[in-house]
Amino acid sequence: MRFSRRAKTLAAVAAAVAVFAPIAWLWQASLLPESYSVAHTDGHADAGSDDDIPVDKLTVPDFEAADVRVELTAERQRFTLATGREVDGYTLNGASPGPEIRAEQGQLVEVVLVNSDIAEGITLHWHGVDVPGAMDGAAGVTQDAVAPGETFTYRFFADQAGTFWYHSHQVSHEQVLGGLLGPLVVVPAGGSGADADALALVHVYDGRRTVNGRDGQDAAAASPGDTVRVRVVNTDFGVMPVWVDGAPFRVAAVDGTDLEGPDEIAGTAVEVAAGGRVDLVFTMPASGGVRVNLSASAALVVGDGPAEPSEQPEDVLDLLHYGSKADIGFDPDAADRVFEYGIDRRPGFLDGKPGFWWTVNGELVPDVPVFTVAYGEVVVMRVANDSGEAHPMHLHGHHAVVLSRNGIEATGSPWWVDSLEVRDGETYEIAFVADNPGLWMDHCHNLPHAAEGLVAHVAYEGVAAPFLIGGPAGNHPE
Ligand code: C2O
Ligand code: CU
């Protein structure tokens, strides 16, 4: 009797061990080290070779004087939107969105970021601007998070004219959601050529969509016959359909790069990926106004535009075949590197937490790939999404050109992206030139997905990684 009870107990323990030991092992194996370097997948910061340049040395020389200088002070607070609603979040110089930074192409921009009181630290990332390696604002990758009472100075040349934005890249799924962001517009020297140049930065605060920080809609002025350029910035976590009532329009630019020969369209929606931008250009009609619908729940109303949105058009613009073909400046068929960025999902443990996590090439963070490149190489990347959901993929520090989708070749204008919507079941082939040394995040801009593991890195040979995820600064870029 005693024996048999004991035997039963042992059998039960053995069974429990058989079931739980592998789980315990998986759990244990998933625990992230206290700190680790993104440049190395074994969890150890590696000094690399002595000749390596630390990423924080990749700067604009100090002797260059800034043309545009802005100081931004970040605070965690309850604040009031222009339309009166109170929101809990983050401000820059007392407001969210932060001030529009406007520069002329070629100017040196200098931004001094001050963290007033944000306990977990902050950074600023210049989304879509191919800044020098040290200026990318990715906490734990290119710098330490800026602690309360501290400052960090960003300096970069605004080499590319276009529409961009900036946002924190520390605990970004919370800080971006809470409004630690703002617009950055770079106009060609001598202006954008438009008579009216309007911004439409869209952000959801506490579940409600805003345009330039106003609930529902914002207004812009233009006169009949004016050429109007509307710069749409999608700071949200999901794709946003945009359509125009009152005038035919052209998509003049995507992600800060002008398109070649964009045709006039009407009755067609343009989809803007999370983090992405489009510049729309139209001529103000002789009478009435124009309404740029930013999904059905928001709009920029230009002049005397309609007060209500039209039905969202069923036709969606396919940028794969829009505009006219032109030289991209390099030959992707002669690629030096071809990478797979396979996105999927599986149950497992991420830092000890059980869940249904995103994987890159089958691996969970921190075992995700490092795509190593050498300066000057031509890189082709195949982004394949079999994960059951869409992912707006964002590569830092570079613009990539779309070569094909599901094997169908791009035939339109060169379509340069920094934020590309990749739907479930889709495979995009993109290419870029590795011309900007550094350590660059390449992640999903549905930022909660990034926090759930959808992140990888492009690392240059010869660039050392002195910063750590975690560590004393508590760096958590996602
Ligand atoms: Cu807009 Cu890695 O971010
Ligand atoms: Cu995603």
GROMACS .gro file of C-alpha atoms and ligand atoms in nm:
model
  482
    1MET     CA    1   0.000   0.000   0.000
    2ARG     CA    2   0.273   0.243   0.101
    3PHE     CA    3   0.488   0.124  -0.183
    4SER     CA    4   0.220   0.152  -0.436
    5ARG     CA    5   0.132   0.504  -0.328
    6ARG     CA    6   0.495   0.596  -0.348
    7ALA     CA    7   0.521   0.431  -0.688
    8LYS     CA    8   0.218   0.627  -0.805
    9THR     CA    9   0.370   0.948  -0.680
   10LEU     CA   10   0.693   0.875  -0.859
   11ALA     CA   11   0.508   0.794  -1.176
   12ALA     CA   12   0.317   1.119  -1.149
   13VAL     CA   13   0.637   1.313  -1.091
   14ALA     CA   14   0.803   1.139  -1.384
   15ALA     CA   15   0.506   1.223  -1.604
   16ALA     CA   16   0.511   1.583  -1.490
   17VAL     CA   17   0.882   1.607  -1.558
   18ALA     CA   18   0.834   1.456  -1.900
   19VAL     CA   19   0.573   1.720  -1.982
   20PHE     CA   20   0.718   2.020  -1.808
   21ALA     CA   21   1.092   1.973  -1.838
   22PRO     CA   22   1.100   2.056  -2.211
   23ILE     CA   23   0.871   2.352  -2.147
   24ALA     CA   24   1.090   2.467  -1.861
   25TRP     CA   25   1.389   2.432  -2.088
   26LEU     CA   26   1.221   2.635  -2.363
   27TRP     CA   27   1.124   2.895  -2.108
   28GLN     CA   28   1.473   2.908  -1.964
   29ALA     CA   29   1.630   2.924  -2.310
   30SER     CA   30   1.403   3.213  -2.410
   31LEU     CA   31   1.505   3.436  -2.121
   32LEU     CA   32   1.687   3.734  -2.262
   33PRO     CA   33   2.019   3.809  -2.104
   34GLU     CA   34   2.033   4.115  -1.878
   35SER     CA   35   2.181   4.291  -2.178
   36TYR     CA   36   2.294   4.194  -2.527
   37SER     CA   37   2.421   4.342  -2.848
   38VAL     CA   38   2.201   4.337  -3.157
   39ALA     CA   39   2.507   4.288  -3.377
   40HIS     CA   40   2.571   3.942  -3.236
   41THR     CA   41   2.319   3.668  -3.190
   42ASP     CA   42   2.495   3.473  -2.917
   43GLY     CA   43   2.394   3.722  -2.652
   44HIS     CA   44   2.744   3.851  -2.590
   45ALA     CA   45   2.868   4.193  -2.680
   46ASP     CA   46   3.167   4.135  -2.899
   47ALA     CA   47   3.445   4.388  -2.919
   48GLY     CA   48   3.498   4.292  -3.285
   49SER     CA   49   3.828   4.391  -3.438
   50ASP     CA   50   4.025   4.685  -3.299
   51ASP     CA   51   3.995   4.860  -3.633
   52ASP     CA   52   3.616   4.865  -3.619
   53ILE     CA   53   3.455   5.208  -3.597
   54PRO     CA   54   3.203   5.231  -3.313
   55VAL     CA   55   2.862   5.326  -3.454
   56ASP     CA   56   2.848   5.639  -3.236
   57LYS     CA   57   3.152   5.781  -3.419
   58LEU     CA   58   2.962   5.791  -3.749
   59THR     CA   59   2.865   6.157  -3.724
   60VAL     CA   60   2.864   6.483  -3.916
   61PRO     CA   61   3.190   6.664  -3.827
   62ASP     CA   62   3.153   6.919  -3.546
   63PHE     CA   63   3.307   7.204  -3.746
   64GLU     CA   64   3.008   7.207  -3.981
   65ALA     CA   65   2.770   7.479  -3.864
   66ALA     CA   66   2.397   7.400  -3.847
   67ASP     CA   67   2.152   7.579  -4.079
   68VAL     CA   68   1.840   7.475  -3.892
   69ARG     CA   69   1.860   7.444  -3.515
   70VAL     CA   70   1.575   7.325  -3.295
   71GLU     CA   71   1.555   7.242  -2.929
   72LEU     CA   72   1.288   6.988  -2.830
   73THR     CA   73   1.198   6.926  -2.467
   74ALA     CA   74   1.006   6.606  -2.402
   75GLU     CA   75   0.762   6.565  -2.115
   76ARG     CA   76   0.524   6.299  -1.995
   77GLN     CA   77   0.197   6.474  -1.924
   78ARG     CA   78  -0.174   6.517  -1.972
   79PHE     CA   79  -0.220   6.771  -2.247
   80THR     CA   80  -0.494   6.926  -2.457
   81LEU     CA   81  -0.526   6.878  -2.832
   82ALA     CA   82  -0.598   7.188  -3.042
   83THR     CA   83  -0.962   7.073  -3.058
   84GLY     CA   84  -0.989   7.063  -2.680
   85ARG     CA   85  -0.973   6.694  -2.596
   86GLU     CA   86  -0.747   6.594  -2.308
   87VAL     CA   87  -0.499   6.317  -2.374
   88ASP     CA   88  -0.250   6.132  -2.158
   89GLY     CA   89   0.080   6.103  -2.336
   90TYR     CA   90   0.400   6.276  -2.429
   91THR     CA   91   0.474   6.624  -2.557
   92LEU     CA   92   0.762   6.801  -2.731
   93ASN     CA   93   0.784   7.169  -2.637
   94GLY     CA   94   0.445   7.132  -2.470
   95ALA     CA   95   0.251   6.988  -2.763
   96SER     CA   96   0.193   6.672  -2.960
   97PRO     CA   97   0.259   6.637  -3.247
   98GLY     CA   98   0.588   6.817  -3.185
   99PRO     CA   99   0.681   7.121  -3.396
  100GLU     CA  100   0.721   7.085  -3.770
  101ILE     CA  101   1.088   7.091  -3.859
  102ARG     CA  102   1.135   7.236  -4.205
  103ALA     CA  103   1.464   7.246  -4.388
  104GLU     CA  104   1.588   7.311  -4.738
  105GLN     CA  105   1.756   7.028  -4.918
  106GLY     CA  106   2.125   7.017  -4.831
  107GLN     CA  107   2.093   7.207  -4.506
  108LEU     CA  108   2.247   7.080  -4.186
  109VAL     CA  109   1.978   7.014  -3.926
  110GLU     CA  110   2.065   7.013  -3.559
  111VAL     CA  111   1.813   6.906  -3.298
  112VAL     CA  112   1.888   6.916  -2.928
  113LEU     CA  113   1.662   6.671  -2.749
  114VAL     CA  114   1.602   6.735  -2.379
  115ASN     CA  115   1.436   6.473  -2.162
  116SER     CA  116   1.256   6.665  -1.893
  117ASP     CA  117   1.098   6.383  -1.692
  118ILE     CA  118   1.038   6.064  -1.891
  119ALA     CA  119   1.159   5.794  -1.655
  120GLU     CA  120   1.221   5.513  -1.903
  121GLY     CA  121   1.433   5.743  -2.123
  122ILE     CA  122   1.372   5.861  -2.480
  123THR     CA  123   1.540   5.905  -2.819
  124LEU     CA  124   1.448   6.055  -3.155
  125HIS     CA  125   1.457   5.853  -3.476
  126TRP     CA  126   1.436   6.038  -3.810
  127HIS     CA  127   1.197   5.808  -3.989
  128GLY     CA  128   1.286   5.790  -4.358
  129VAL     CA  129   1.592   6.013  -4.338
  130ASP     CA  130   1.913   5.828  -4.419
  131VAL     CA  131   2.108   5.991  -4.137
  132PRO     CA  132   2.467   5.902  -4.040
  133GLY     CA  133   2.496   5.588  -3.828
  134ALA     CA  134   2.531   5.763  -3.492
  135MET     CA  135   2.221   5.980  -3.546
  136ASP     CA  136   1.956   5.712  -3.599
  137GLY     CA  137   1.810   5.732  -3.250
  138ALA     CA  138   1.762   5.357  -3.197
  139ALA     CA  139   1.808   5.297  -2.824
  140GLY     CA  140   2.057   5.018  -2.757
  141VAL     CA  141   2.161   5.010  -3.123
  142THR     CA  142   2.301   5.354  -3.205
  143GLN     CA  143   2.286   5.529  -2.867
  144ASP     CA  144   2.176   5.494  -2.507
  145ALA     CA  145   1.828   5.614  -2.417
  146VAL     CA  146   1.839   5.975  -2.296
  147ALA     CA  147   1.762   5.975  -1.923
  148PRO     CA  148   1.557   6.244  -1.744
  149GLY     CA  149   1.762   6.563  -1.714
  150GLU     CA  150   1.990   6.461  -2.000
  151THR     CA  151   2.021   6.583  -2.358
  152PHE     CA  152   2.132   6.440  -2.690
  153THR     CA  153   2.219   6.637  -3.003
  154TYR     CA  154   2.123   6.502  -3.345
  155ARG     CA  155   2.299   6.643  -3.651
  156PHE     CA  156   2.238   6.538  -4.009
  157PHE     CA  157   2.228   6.681  -4.358
  158ALA     CA  158   1.881   6.696  -4.510
  159ASP     CA  159   2.012   6.550  -4.835
  160GLN     CA  160   1.682   6.429  -4.967
  161ALA     CA  161   1.383   6.656  -5.031
  162GLY     CA  162   1.062   6.496  -4.910
  163THR     CA  163   0.820   6.426  -4.629
  164PHE     CA  164   0.952   6.256  -4.316
  165TRP     CA  165   0.876   6.236  -3.947
  166TYR     CA  166   1.052   6.186  -3.620
  167HIS     CA  167   0.960   5.978  -3.319
  168SER     CA  168   1.105   5.821  -3.009
  169HIS     CA  169   1.273   5.484  -3.058
  170GLN     CA  170   1.282   5.388  -2.692
  171VAL     CA  171   0.984   5.177  -2.579
  172SER     CA  172   0.848   5.301  -2.909
  173HIS     CA  173   0.525   5.100  -2.906
  174GLU     CA  174   0.420   5.314  -2.607
  175GLN     CA  175   0.599   5.641  -2.668
  176VAL     CA  176   0.496   5.674  -3.033
  177LEU     CA  177   0.138   5.580  -2.947
  178GLY     CA  178   0.145   5.847  -2.674
  179GLY     CA  179   0.254   6.114  -2.921
  180LEU     CA  180   0.630   6.149  -2.887
  181LEU     CA  181   0.657   6.239  -3.255
  182GLY     CA  182   0.644   6.519  -3.509
  183PRO     CA  183   0.680   6.606  -3.881
  184LEU     CA  184   0.998   6.682  -4.075
  185VAL     CA  185   0.969   6.838  -4.420
  186VAL     CA  186   1.263   6.891  -4.652
  187VAL     CA  187   1.189   7.114  -4.952
  188PRO     CA  188   1.412   7.153  -5.256
  189ALA     CA  189   1.619   7.473  -5.249
  190GLY     CA  190   1.385   7.727  -5.407
  191GLY     CA  191   1.067   7.558  -5.282
  192SER     CA  192   0.851   7.258  -5.366
  193GLY     CA  193   0.697   7.422  -5.672
  194ALA     CA  194   0.349   7.413  -5.515
  195ASP     CA  195   0.143   7.726  -5.450
  196ALA     CA  196   0.012   7.571  -5.131
  197ASP     CA  197   0.209   7.313  -4.934
  198ALA     CA  198   0.007   7.150  -4.657
  199LEU     CA  199   0.085   6.884  -4.403
  200ALA     CA  200  -0.155   6.609  -4.296
  201LEU     CA  201   0.008   6.417  -4.014
  202VAL     CA  202  -0.234   6.153  -3.893
  203HIS     CA  203  -0.217   6.009  -3.544
  204VAL     CA  204  -0.462   5.823  -3.322
  205TYR     CA  205  -0.466   5.958  -2.966
  206ASP     CA  206  -0.665   5.750  -2.719
  207GLY     CA  207  -0.848   5.572  -2.999
  208ARG     CA  208  -0.948   5.879  -3.200
  209ARG     CA  209  -0.788   5.981  -3.528
  210THR     CA  210  -0.642   6.330  -3.555
  211VAL     CA  211  -0.491   6.539  -3.834
  212ASN     CA  212  -0.208   6.772  -3.733
  213GLY     CA  213  -0.322   6.722  -3.374
  214ARG     CA  214  -0.687   6.816  -3.437
  215ASP     CA  215  -0.967   6.567  -3.388
  216GLY     CA  216  -1.123   6.446  -3.714
  217GLN     CA  217  -1.001   6.710  -3.953
  218ASP     CA  218  -0.778   7.003  -4.022
  219ALA     CA  219  -0.813   7.278  -4.280
  220ALA     CA  220  -0.576   7.430  -4.537
  221ALA     CA  221  -0.617   7.734  -4.761
  222ALA     CA  222  -0.573   7.750  -5.139
  223SER     CA  223  -0.710   7.959  -5.425
  224PRO     CA  224  -0.867   7.835  -5.751
  225GLY     CA  225  -0.595   7.724  -5.993
  226ASP     CA  226  -0.335   7.675  -5.720
  227THR     CA  227  -0.115   7.369  -5.730
  228VAL     CA  228  -0.155   7.206  -5.390
  229ARG     CA  229   0.083   6.955  -5.238
  230VAL     CA  230  -0.054   6.759  -4.941
  231ARG     CA  231   0.202   6.569  -4.739
  232VAL     CA  232   0.033   6.274  -4.572
  233VAL     CA  233   0.216   6.108  -4.282
  234ASN     CA  234   0.075   5.788  -4.131
  235THR     CA  235   0.209   5.761  -3.775
  236ASP     CA  236  -0.036   5.488  -3.679
  237PHE     CA  237   0.015   5.114  -3.654
  238GLY     CA  238  -0.203   5.012  -3.948
  239VAL     CA  239  -0.233   5.087  -4.318
  240MET     CA  240  -0.443   5.396  -4.404
  241PRO     CA  241  -0.648   5.441  -4.723
  242VAL     CA  242  -0.637   5.795  -4.864
  243TRP     CA  243  -0.868   5.929  -5.134
  244VAL     CA  244  -0.953   6.270  -5.268
  245ASP     CA  245  -1.291   6.433  -5.327
  246GLY     CA  246  -1.322   6.740  -5.548
  247ALA     CA  247  -1.025   6.707  -5.786
  248PRO     CA  248  -0.820   6.448  -5.972
  249PHE     CA  249  -0.473   6.409  -5.823
  250ARG     CA  250  -0.129   6.261  -5.868
  251VAL     CA  251   0.082   6.072  -5.618
  252ALA     CA  252   0.390   6.290  -5.647
  253ALA     CA  253   0.604   6.112  -5.386
  254VAL     CA  254   0.616   5.802  -5.170
  255ASP     CA  255   0.825   5.779  -4.853
  256GLY     CA  256   1.008   6.103  -4.932
  257THR     CA  257   1.105   6.015  -5.289
  258ASP     CA  258   0.940   6.176  -5.594
  259LEU     CA  259   0.783   5.937  -5.845
  260GLU     CA  260   0.859   5.954  -6.217
  261GLY     CA  261   0.571   6.056  -6.443
  262PRO     CA  262   0.281   5.993  -6.206
  263ASP     CA  263  -0.049   5.989  -6.395
  264GLU     CA  264  -0.352   6.179  -6.282
  265ILE     CA  265  -0.600   5.954  -6.103
  266ALA     CA  266  -0.949   5.983  -5.953
  267GLY     CA  267  -1.190   5.749  -5.780
  268THR     CA  268  -0.893   5.549  -5.654
  269ALA     CA  269  -0.762   5.504  -5.300
  270VAL     CA  270  -0.394   5.519  -5.215
  271GLU     CA  271  -0.280   5.304  -4.926
  272VAL     CA  272  -0.021   5.444  -4.688
  273ALA     CA  273   0.168   5.191  -4.477
  274ALA     CA  274   0.223   5.252  -4.107
  275GLY     CA  275   0.516   5.490  -4.085
  276GLY     CA  276   0.486   5.568  -4.457
  277ARG     CA  277   0.416   5.894  -4.636
  278VAL     CA  278   0.261   6.001  -4.966
  279ASP     CA  279   0.264   6.348  -5.121
  280LEU     CA  280  -0.049   6.416  -5.325
  281VAL     CA  281  -0.062   6.698  -5.578
  282PHE     CA  282  -0.374   6.846  -5.733
  283THR     CA  283  -0.499   7.169  -5.887
  284MET     CA  284  -0.753   7.363  -5.689
  285PRO     CA  285  -1.083   7.366  -5.885
  286ALA     CA  286  -1.238   7.693  -6.003
  287SER     CA  287  -1.520   7.654  -5.755
  288GLY     CA  288  -1.567   7.451  -5.440
  289GLY     CA  289  -1.284   7.283  -5.257
  290VAL     CA  290  -1.110   6.953  -5.201
  291ARG     CA  291  -1.132   6.697  -4.928
  292VAL     CA  292  -0.839   6.464  -4.874
  293ASN     CA  293  -0.987   6.170  -4.685
  294LEU     CA  294  -0.745   6.008  -4.445
  295SER     CA  295  -0.951   5.694  -4.389
  296ALA     CA  296  -1.323   5.762  -4.339
  297SER     CA  297  -1.272   5.914  -3.995
  298ALA     CA  298  -1.032   6.199  -4.076
  299ALA     CA  299  -0.956   6.450  -4.348
  300LEU     CA  300  -0.766   6.754  -4.457
  301VAL     CA  301  -1.019   6.996  -4.602
  302VAL     CA  302  -0.867   7.236  -4.853
  303GLY     CA  303  -1.061   7.556  -4.916
  304ASP     CA  304  -1.434   7.501  -4.927
  305GLY     CA  305  -1.406   7.120  -4.947
  306PRO     CA  306  -1.692   6.878  -4.872
  307ALA     CA  307  -1.781   6.841  -4.506
  308GLU     CA  308  -1.843   6.466  -4.537
  309PRO     CA  309  -1.630   6.196  -4.700
  310SER     CA  310  -1.742   6.011  -5.009
  311GLU     CA  311  -1.757   5.634  -5.000
  312GLN     CA  312  -1.407   5.482  -5.003
  313PRO     CA  313  -1.329   5.382  -5.364
  314GLU     CA  314  -1.293   5.013  -5.430
  315ASP     CA  315  -1.004   5.072  -5.668
  316VAL     CA  316  -0.669   5.084  -5.497
  317LEU     CA  317  -0.364   5.228  -5.666
  318ASP     CA  318  -0.098   4.966  -5.734
  319LEU     CA  319   0.236   5.142  -5.709
  320LEU     CA  320   0.397   4.844  -5.881
  321HIS     CA  321   0.259   4.975  -6.211
  322TYR     CA  322   0.215   5.351  -6.153
  323GLY     CA  323   0.416   5.618  -6.333
  324SER     CA  324   0.698   5.567  -6.580
  325LYS     CA  325   1.004   5.351  -6.562
  326ALA     CA  326   1.340   5.516  -6.498
  327ASP     CA  327   1.693   5.424  -6.409
  328ILE     CA  328   1.747   5.322  -6.045
  329GLY     CA  329   2.120   5.382  -6.056
  330PHE     CA  330   2.241   5.028  -5.987
  331ASP     CA  331   2.192   4.673  -6.109
  332PRO     CA  332   2.002   4.442  -5.871
  333ASP     CA  333   2.081   4.145  -6.099
  334ALA     CA  334   2.442   4.188  -5.993
  335ALA     CA  335   2.358   4.174  -5.622
  336ASP     CA  336   2.645   4.105  -5.383
  337ARG     CA  337   2.406   3.975  -5.118
  338VAL     CA  338   2.064   3.817  -5.138
  339PHE     CA  339   1.880   3.794  -4.806
  340GLU     CA  340   1.561   3.621  -4.704
  341TYR     CA  341   1.343   3.801  -4.450
  342GLY     CA  342   1.079   3.538  -4.382
  343ILE     CA  343   0.801   3.642  -4.147
  344ASP     CA  344   0.597   3.383  -3.967
  345ARG     CA  345   0.447   3.310  -3.629
  346ARG     CA  346   0.468   3.029  -3.378
  347PRO     CA  347   0.396   2.948  -3.016
  348GLY     CA  348   0.694   2.971  -2.785
  349PHE     CA  349   0.857   3.176  -2.516
  350LEU     CA  350   0.986   3.529  -2.561
  351ASP     CA  351   1.192   3.642  -2.263
  352GLY     CA  352   1.014   3.383  -2.049
  353LYS     CA  353   0.664   3.486  -2.159
  354PRO     CA  354   0.459   3.222  -2.335
  355GLY     CA  355   0.281   3.346  -2.645
  356PHE     CA  356   0.219   3.321  -3.016
  357TRP     CA  357   0.520   3.522  -3.132
  358TRP     CA  358   0.642   3.658  -3.464
  359THR     CA  359   0.944   3.487  -3.611
  360VAL     CA  360   1.207   3.597  -3.861
  361ASN     CA  361   1.337   3.305  -4.067
  362GLY     CA  362   1.181   3.079  -3.806
  363GLU     CA  363   1.367   3.230  -3.511
  364LEU     CA  364   1.248   3.427  -3.212
  365VAL     CA  365   1.425   3.731  -3.061
  366PRO     CA  366   1.718   3.744  -2.988
  367ASP     CA  367   1.805   3.469  -3.238
  368VAL     CA  368   1.676   3.673  -3.530
  369PRO     CA  369   1.912   3.727  -3.822
  370VAL     CA  370   2.178   3.992  -3.854
  371PHE     CA  371   2.205   4.079  -4.224
  372THR     CA  372   2.572   4.161  -4.263
  373VAL     CA  373   2.679   4.384  -4.552
  374ALA     CA  374   2.993   4.562  -4.664
  375TYR     CA  375   3.001   4.923  -4.774
  376GLY     CA  376   2.913   4.965  -5.141
  377GLU     CA  377   2.743   4.631  -5.188
  378VAL     CA  378   2.420   4.583  -5.379
  379VAL     CA  379   2.170   4.402  -5.160
  380VAL     CA  380   1.853   4.221  -5.260
  381MET     CA  381   1.610   4.127  -4.985
  382ARG     CA  382   1.314   3.894  -5.026
  383VAL     CA  383   1.048   3.975  -4.769
  384ALA     CA  384   0.804   3.686  -4.746
  385ASN     CA  385   0.506   3.706  -4.513
  386ASP     CA  386   0.333   3.382  -4.415
  387SER     CA  387   0.231   3.497  -4.070
  388GLY     CA  388  -0.143   3.544  -4.107
  389GLU     CA  389  -0.129   3.926  -4.072
  390ALA     CA  390   0.003   4.225  -4.264
  391HIS     CA  391   0.331   4.388  -4.164
  392PRO     CA  392   0.454   4.737  -4.258
  393MET     CA  393   0.826   4.667  -4.286
  394HIS     CA  394   1.063   4.954  -4.216
  395LEU     CA  395   1.434   4.956  -4.294
  396HIS     CA  396   1.642   5.223  -4.123
  397GLY     CA  397   1.916   5.424  -4.291
  398HIS     CA  398   1.835   5.329  -4.651
  399HIS     CA  399   1.572   5.353  -4.917
  400ALA     CA  400   1.502   5.030  -5.099
  401VAL     CA  401   1.347   5.002  -5.442
  402VAL     CA  402   1.067   4.751  -5.505
  403LEU     CA  403   1.162   4.496  -5.771
  404SER     CA  404   0.863   4.266  -5.761
  405ARG     CA  405   0.561   4.142  -5.567
  406ASN     CA  406   0.472   3.772  -5.575
  407GLY     CA  407   0.705   3.736  -5.871
  408ILE     CA  408   0.535   4.011  -6.071
  409GLU     CA  409   0.791   4.265  -6.180
  410ALA     CA  410   0.756   4.636  -6.106
  411THR     CA  411   0.687   4.824  -6.428
  412GLY     CA  412   0.605   5.173  -6.306
  413SER     CA  413   0.814   5.455  -6.166
  414PRO     CA  414   1.099   5.344  -5.944
  415TRP     CA  415   0.916   5.284  -5.617
  416TRP     CA  416   1.152   5.368  -5.335
  417VAL     CA  417   1.032   5.278  -4.990
  418ASP     CA  418   1.135   5.292  -4.630
  419SER     CA  419   0.799   5.159  -4.506
  420LEU     CA  420   0.643   4.882  -4.713
  421GLU     CA  421   0.308   4.717  -4.644
  422VAL     CA  422   0.358   4.341  -4.685
  423ARG     CA  423   0.028   4.158  -4.666
  424ASP     CA  424  -0.019   3.802  -4.551
  425GLY     CA  425   0.084   3.566  -4.828
  426GLU     CA  426   0.285   3.830  -5.014
  427THR     CA  427   0.651   3.823  -5.108
  428TYR     CA  428   0.827   4.144  -5.206
  429GLU     CA  429   1.168   4.161  -5.358
  430ILE     CA  430   1.341   4.487  -5.275
  431ALA     CA  431   1.695   4.611  -5.339
  432PHE     CA  432   1.922   4.876  -5.200
  433VAL     CA  433   2.281   4.990  -5.208
  434ALA     CA  434   2.467   4.956  -4.878
  435ASP     CA  435   2.593   5.313  -4.884
  436ASN     CA  436   2.536   5.421  -4.524
  437PRO     CA  437   2.761   5.246  -4.270
  438GLY     CA  438   2.603   5.169  -3.937
  439LEU     CA  439   2.378   4.928  -3.750
  440TRP     CA  440   2.026   4.952  -3.877
  441MET     CA  441   1.698   4.817  -3.747
  442ASP     CA  442   1.473   4.649  -4.002
  443HIS     CA  443   1.140   4.588  -3.835
  444CYS     CA  444   0.763   4.594  -3.845
  445HIS     CA  445   0.620   4.943  -3.791
  446ASN     CA  446   0.308   4.805  -3.636
  447LEU     CA  447   0.513   4.879  -3.326
  448PRO     CA  448   0.346   4.631  -3.090
  449HIS     CA  449   0.453   4.365  -3.343
  450ALA     CA  450   0.813   4.485  -3.314
  451ALA     CA  451   0.783   4.453  -2.937
  452GLU     CA  452   0.654   4.100  -3.002
  453GLY     CA  453   0.970   4.009  -3.186
  454LEU     CA  454   0.930   4.129  -3.545
  455VAL     CA  455   1.271   4.290  -3.571
  456ALA     CA  456   1.604   4.217  -3.739
  457HIS     CA  457   1.914   4.423  -3.816
  458VAL     CA  458   2.135   4.518  -4.107
  459ALA     CA  459   2.494   4.550  -3.981
  460TYR     CA  460   2.797   4.679  -4.172
  461GLU     CA  461   3.128   4.501  -4.157
  462GLY     CA  462   3.379   4.720  -3.977
  463VAL     CA  463   3.121   4.891  -3.755
  464ALA     CA  464   3.136   4.806  -3.386
  465ALA     CA  465   2.831   4.794  -3.158
  466PRO     CA  466   2.914   4.967  -2.830
  467PHE     CA  467   2.553   4.982  -2.707
  468LEU     CA  468   2.342   4.713  -2.547
  469ILE     CA  469   1.977   4.625  -2.538
  470GLY     CA  470   1.889   4.645  -2.170
  471GLY     CA  471   2.209   4.736  -1.989
  472PRO     CA  472   2.249   5.025  -1.745
  473ALA     CA  473   2.059   5.267  -1.972
  474GLY     CA  474   1.758   5.030  -1.989
  475ASN     CA  475   1.751   5.040  -2.369
  476HIS     CA  476   1.437   4.895  -2.525
  477PRO     CA  477   1.402   5.028  -2.879
  478GLU     CA  478   1.080   4.844  -2.953
  479C2O    CU1  479   0.974   5.475  -3.744
  479C2O    CU2  480   1.243   5.185  -3.640
  479C2O     O1  481   1.105   5.334  -3.684
  480CU      CU  482   0.378   4.352  -3.800
   0.00000   0.00000   0.00000
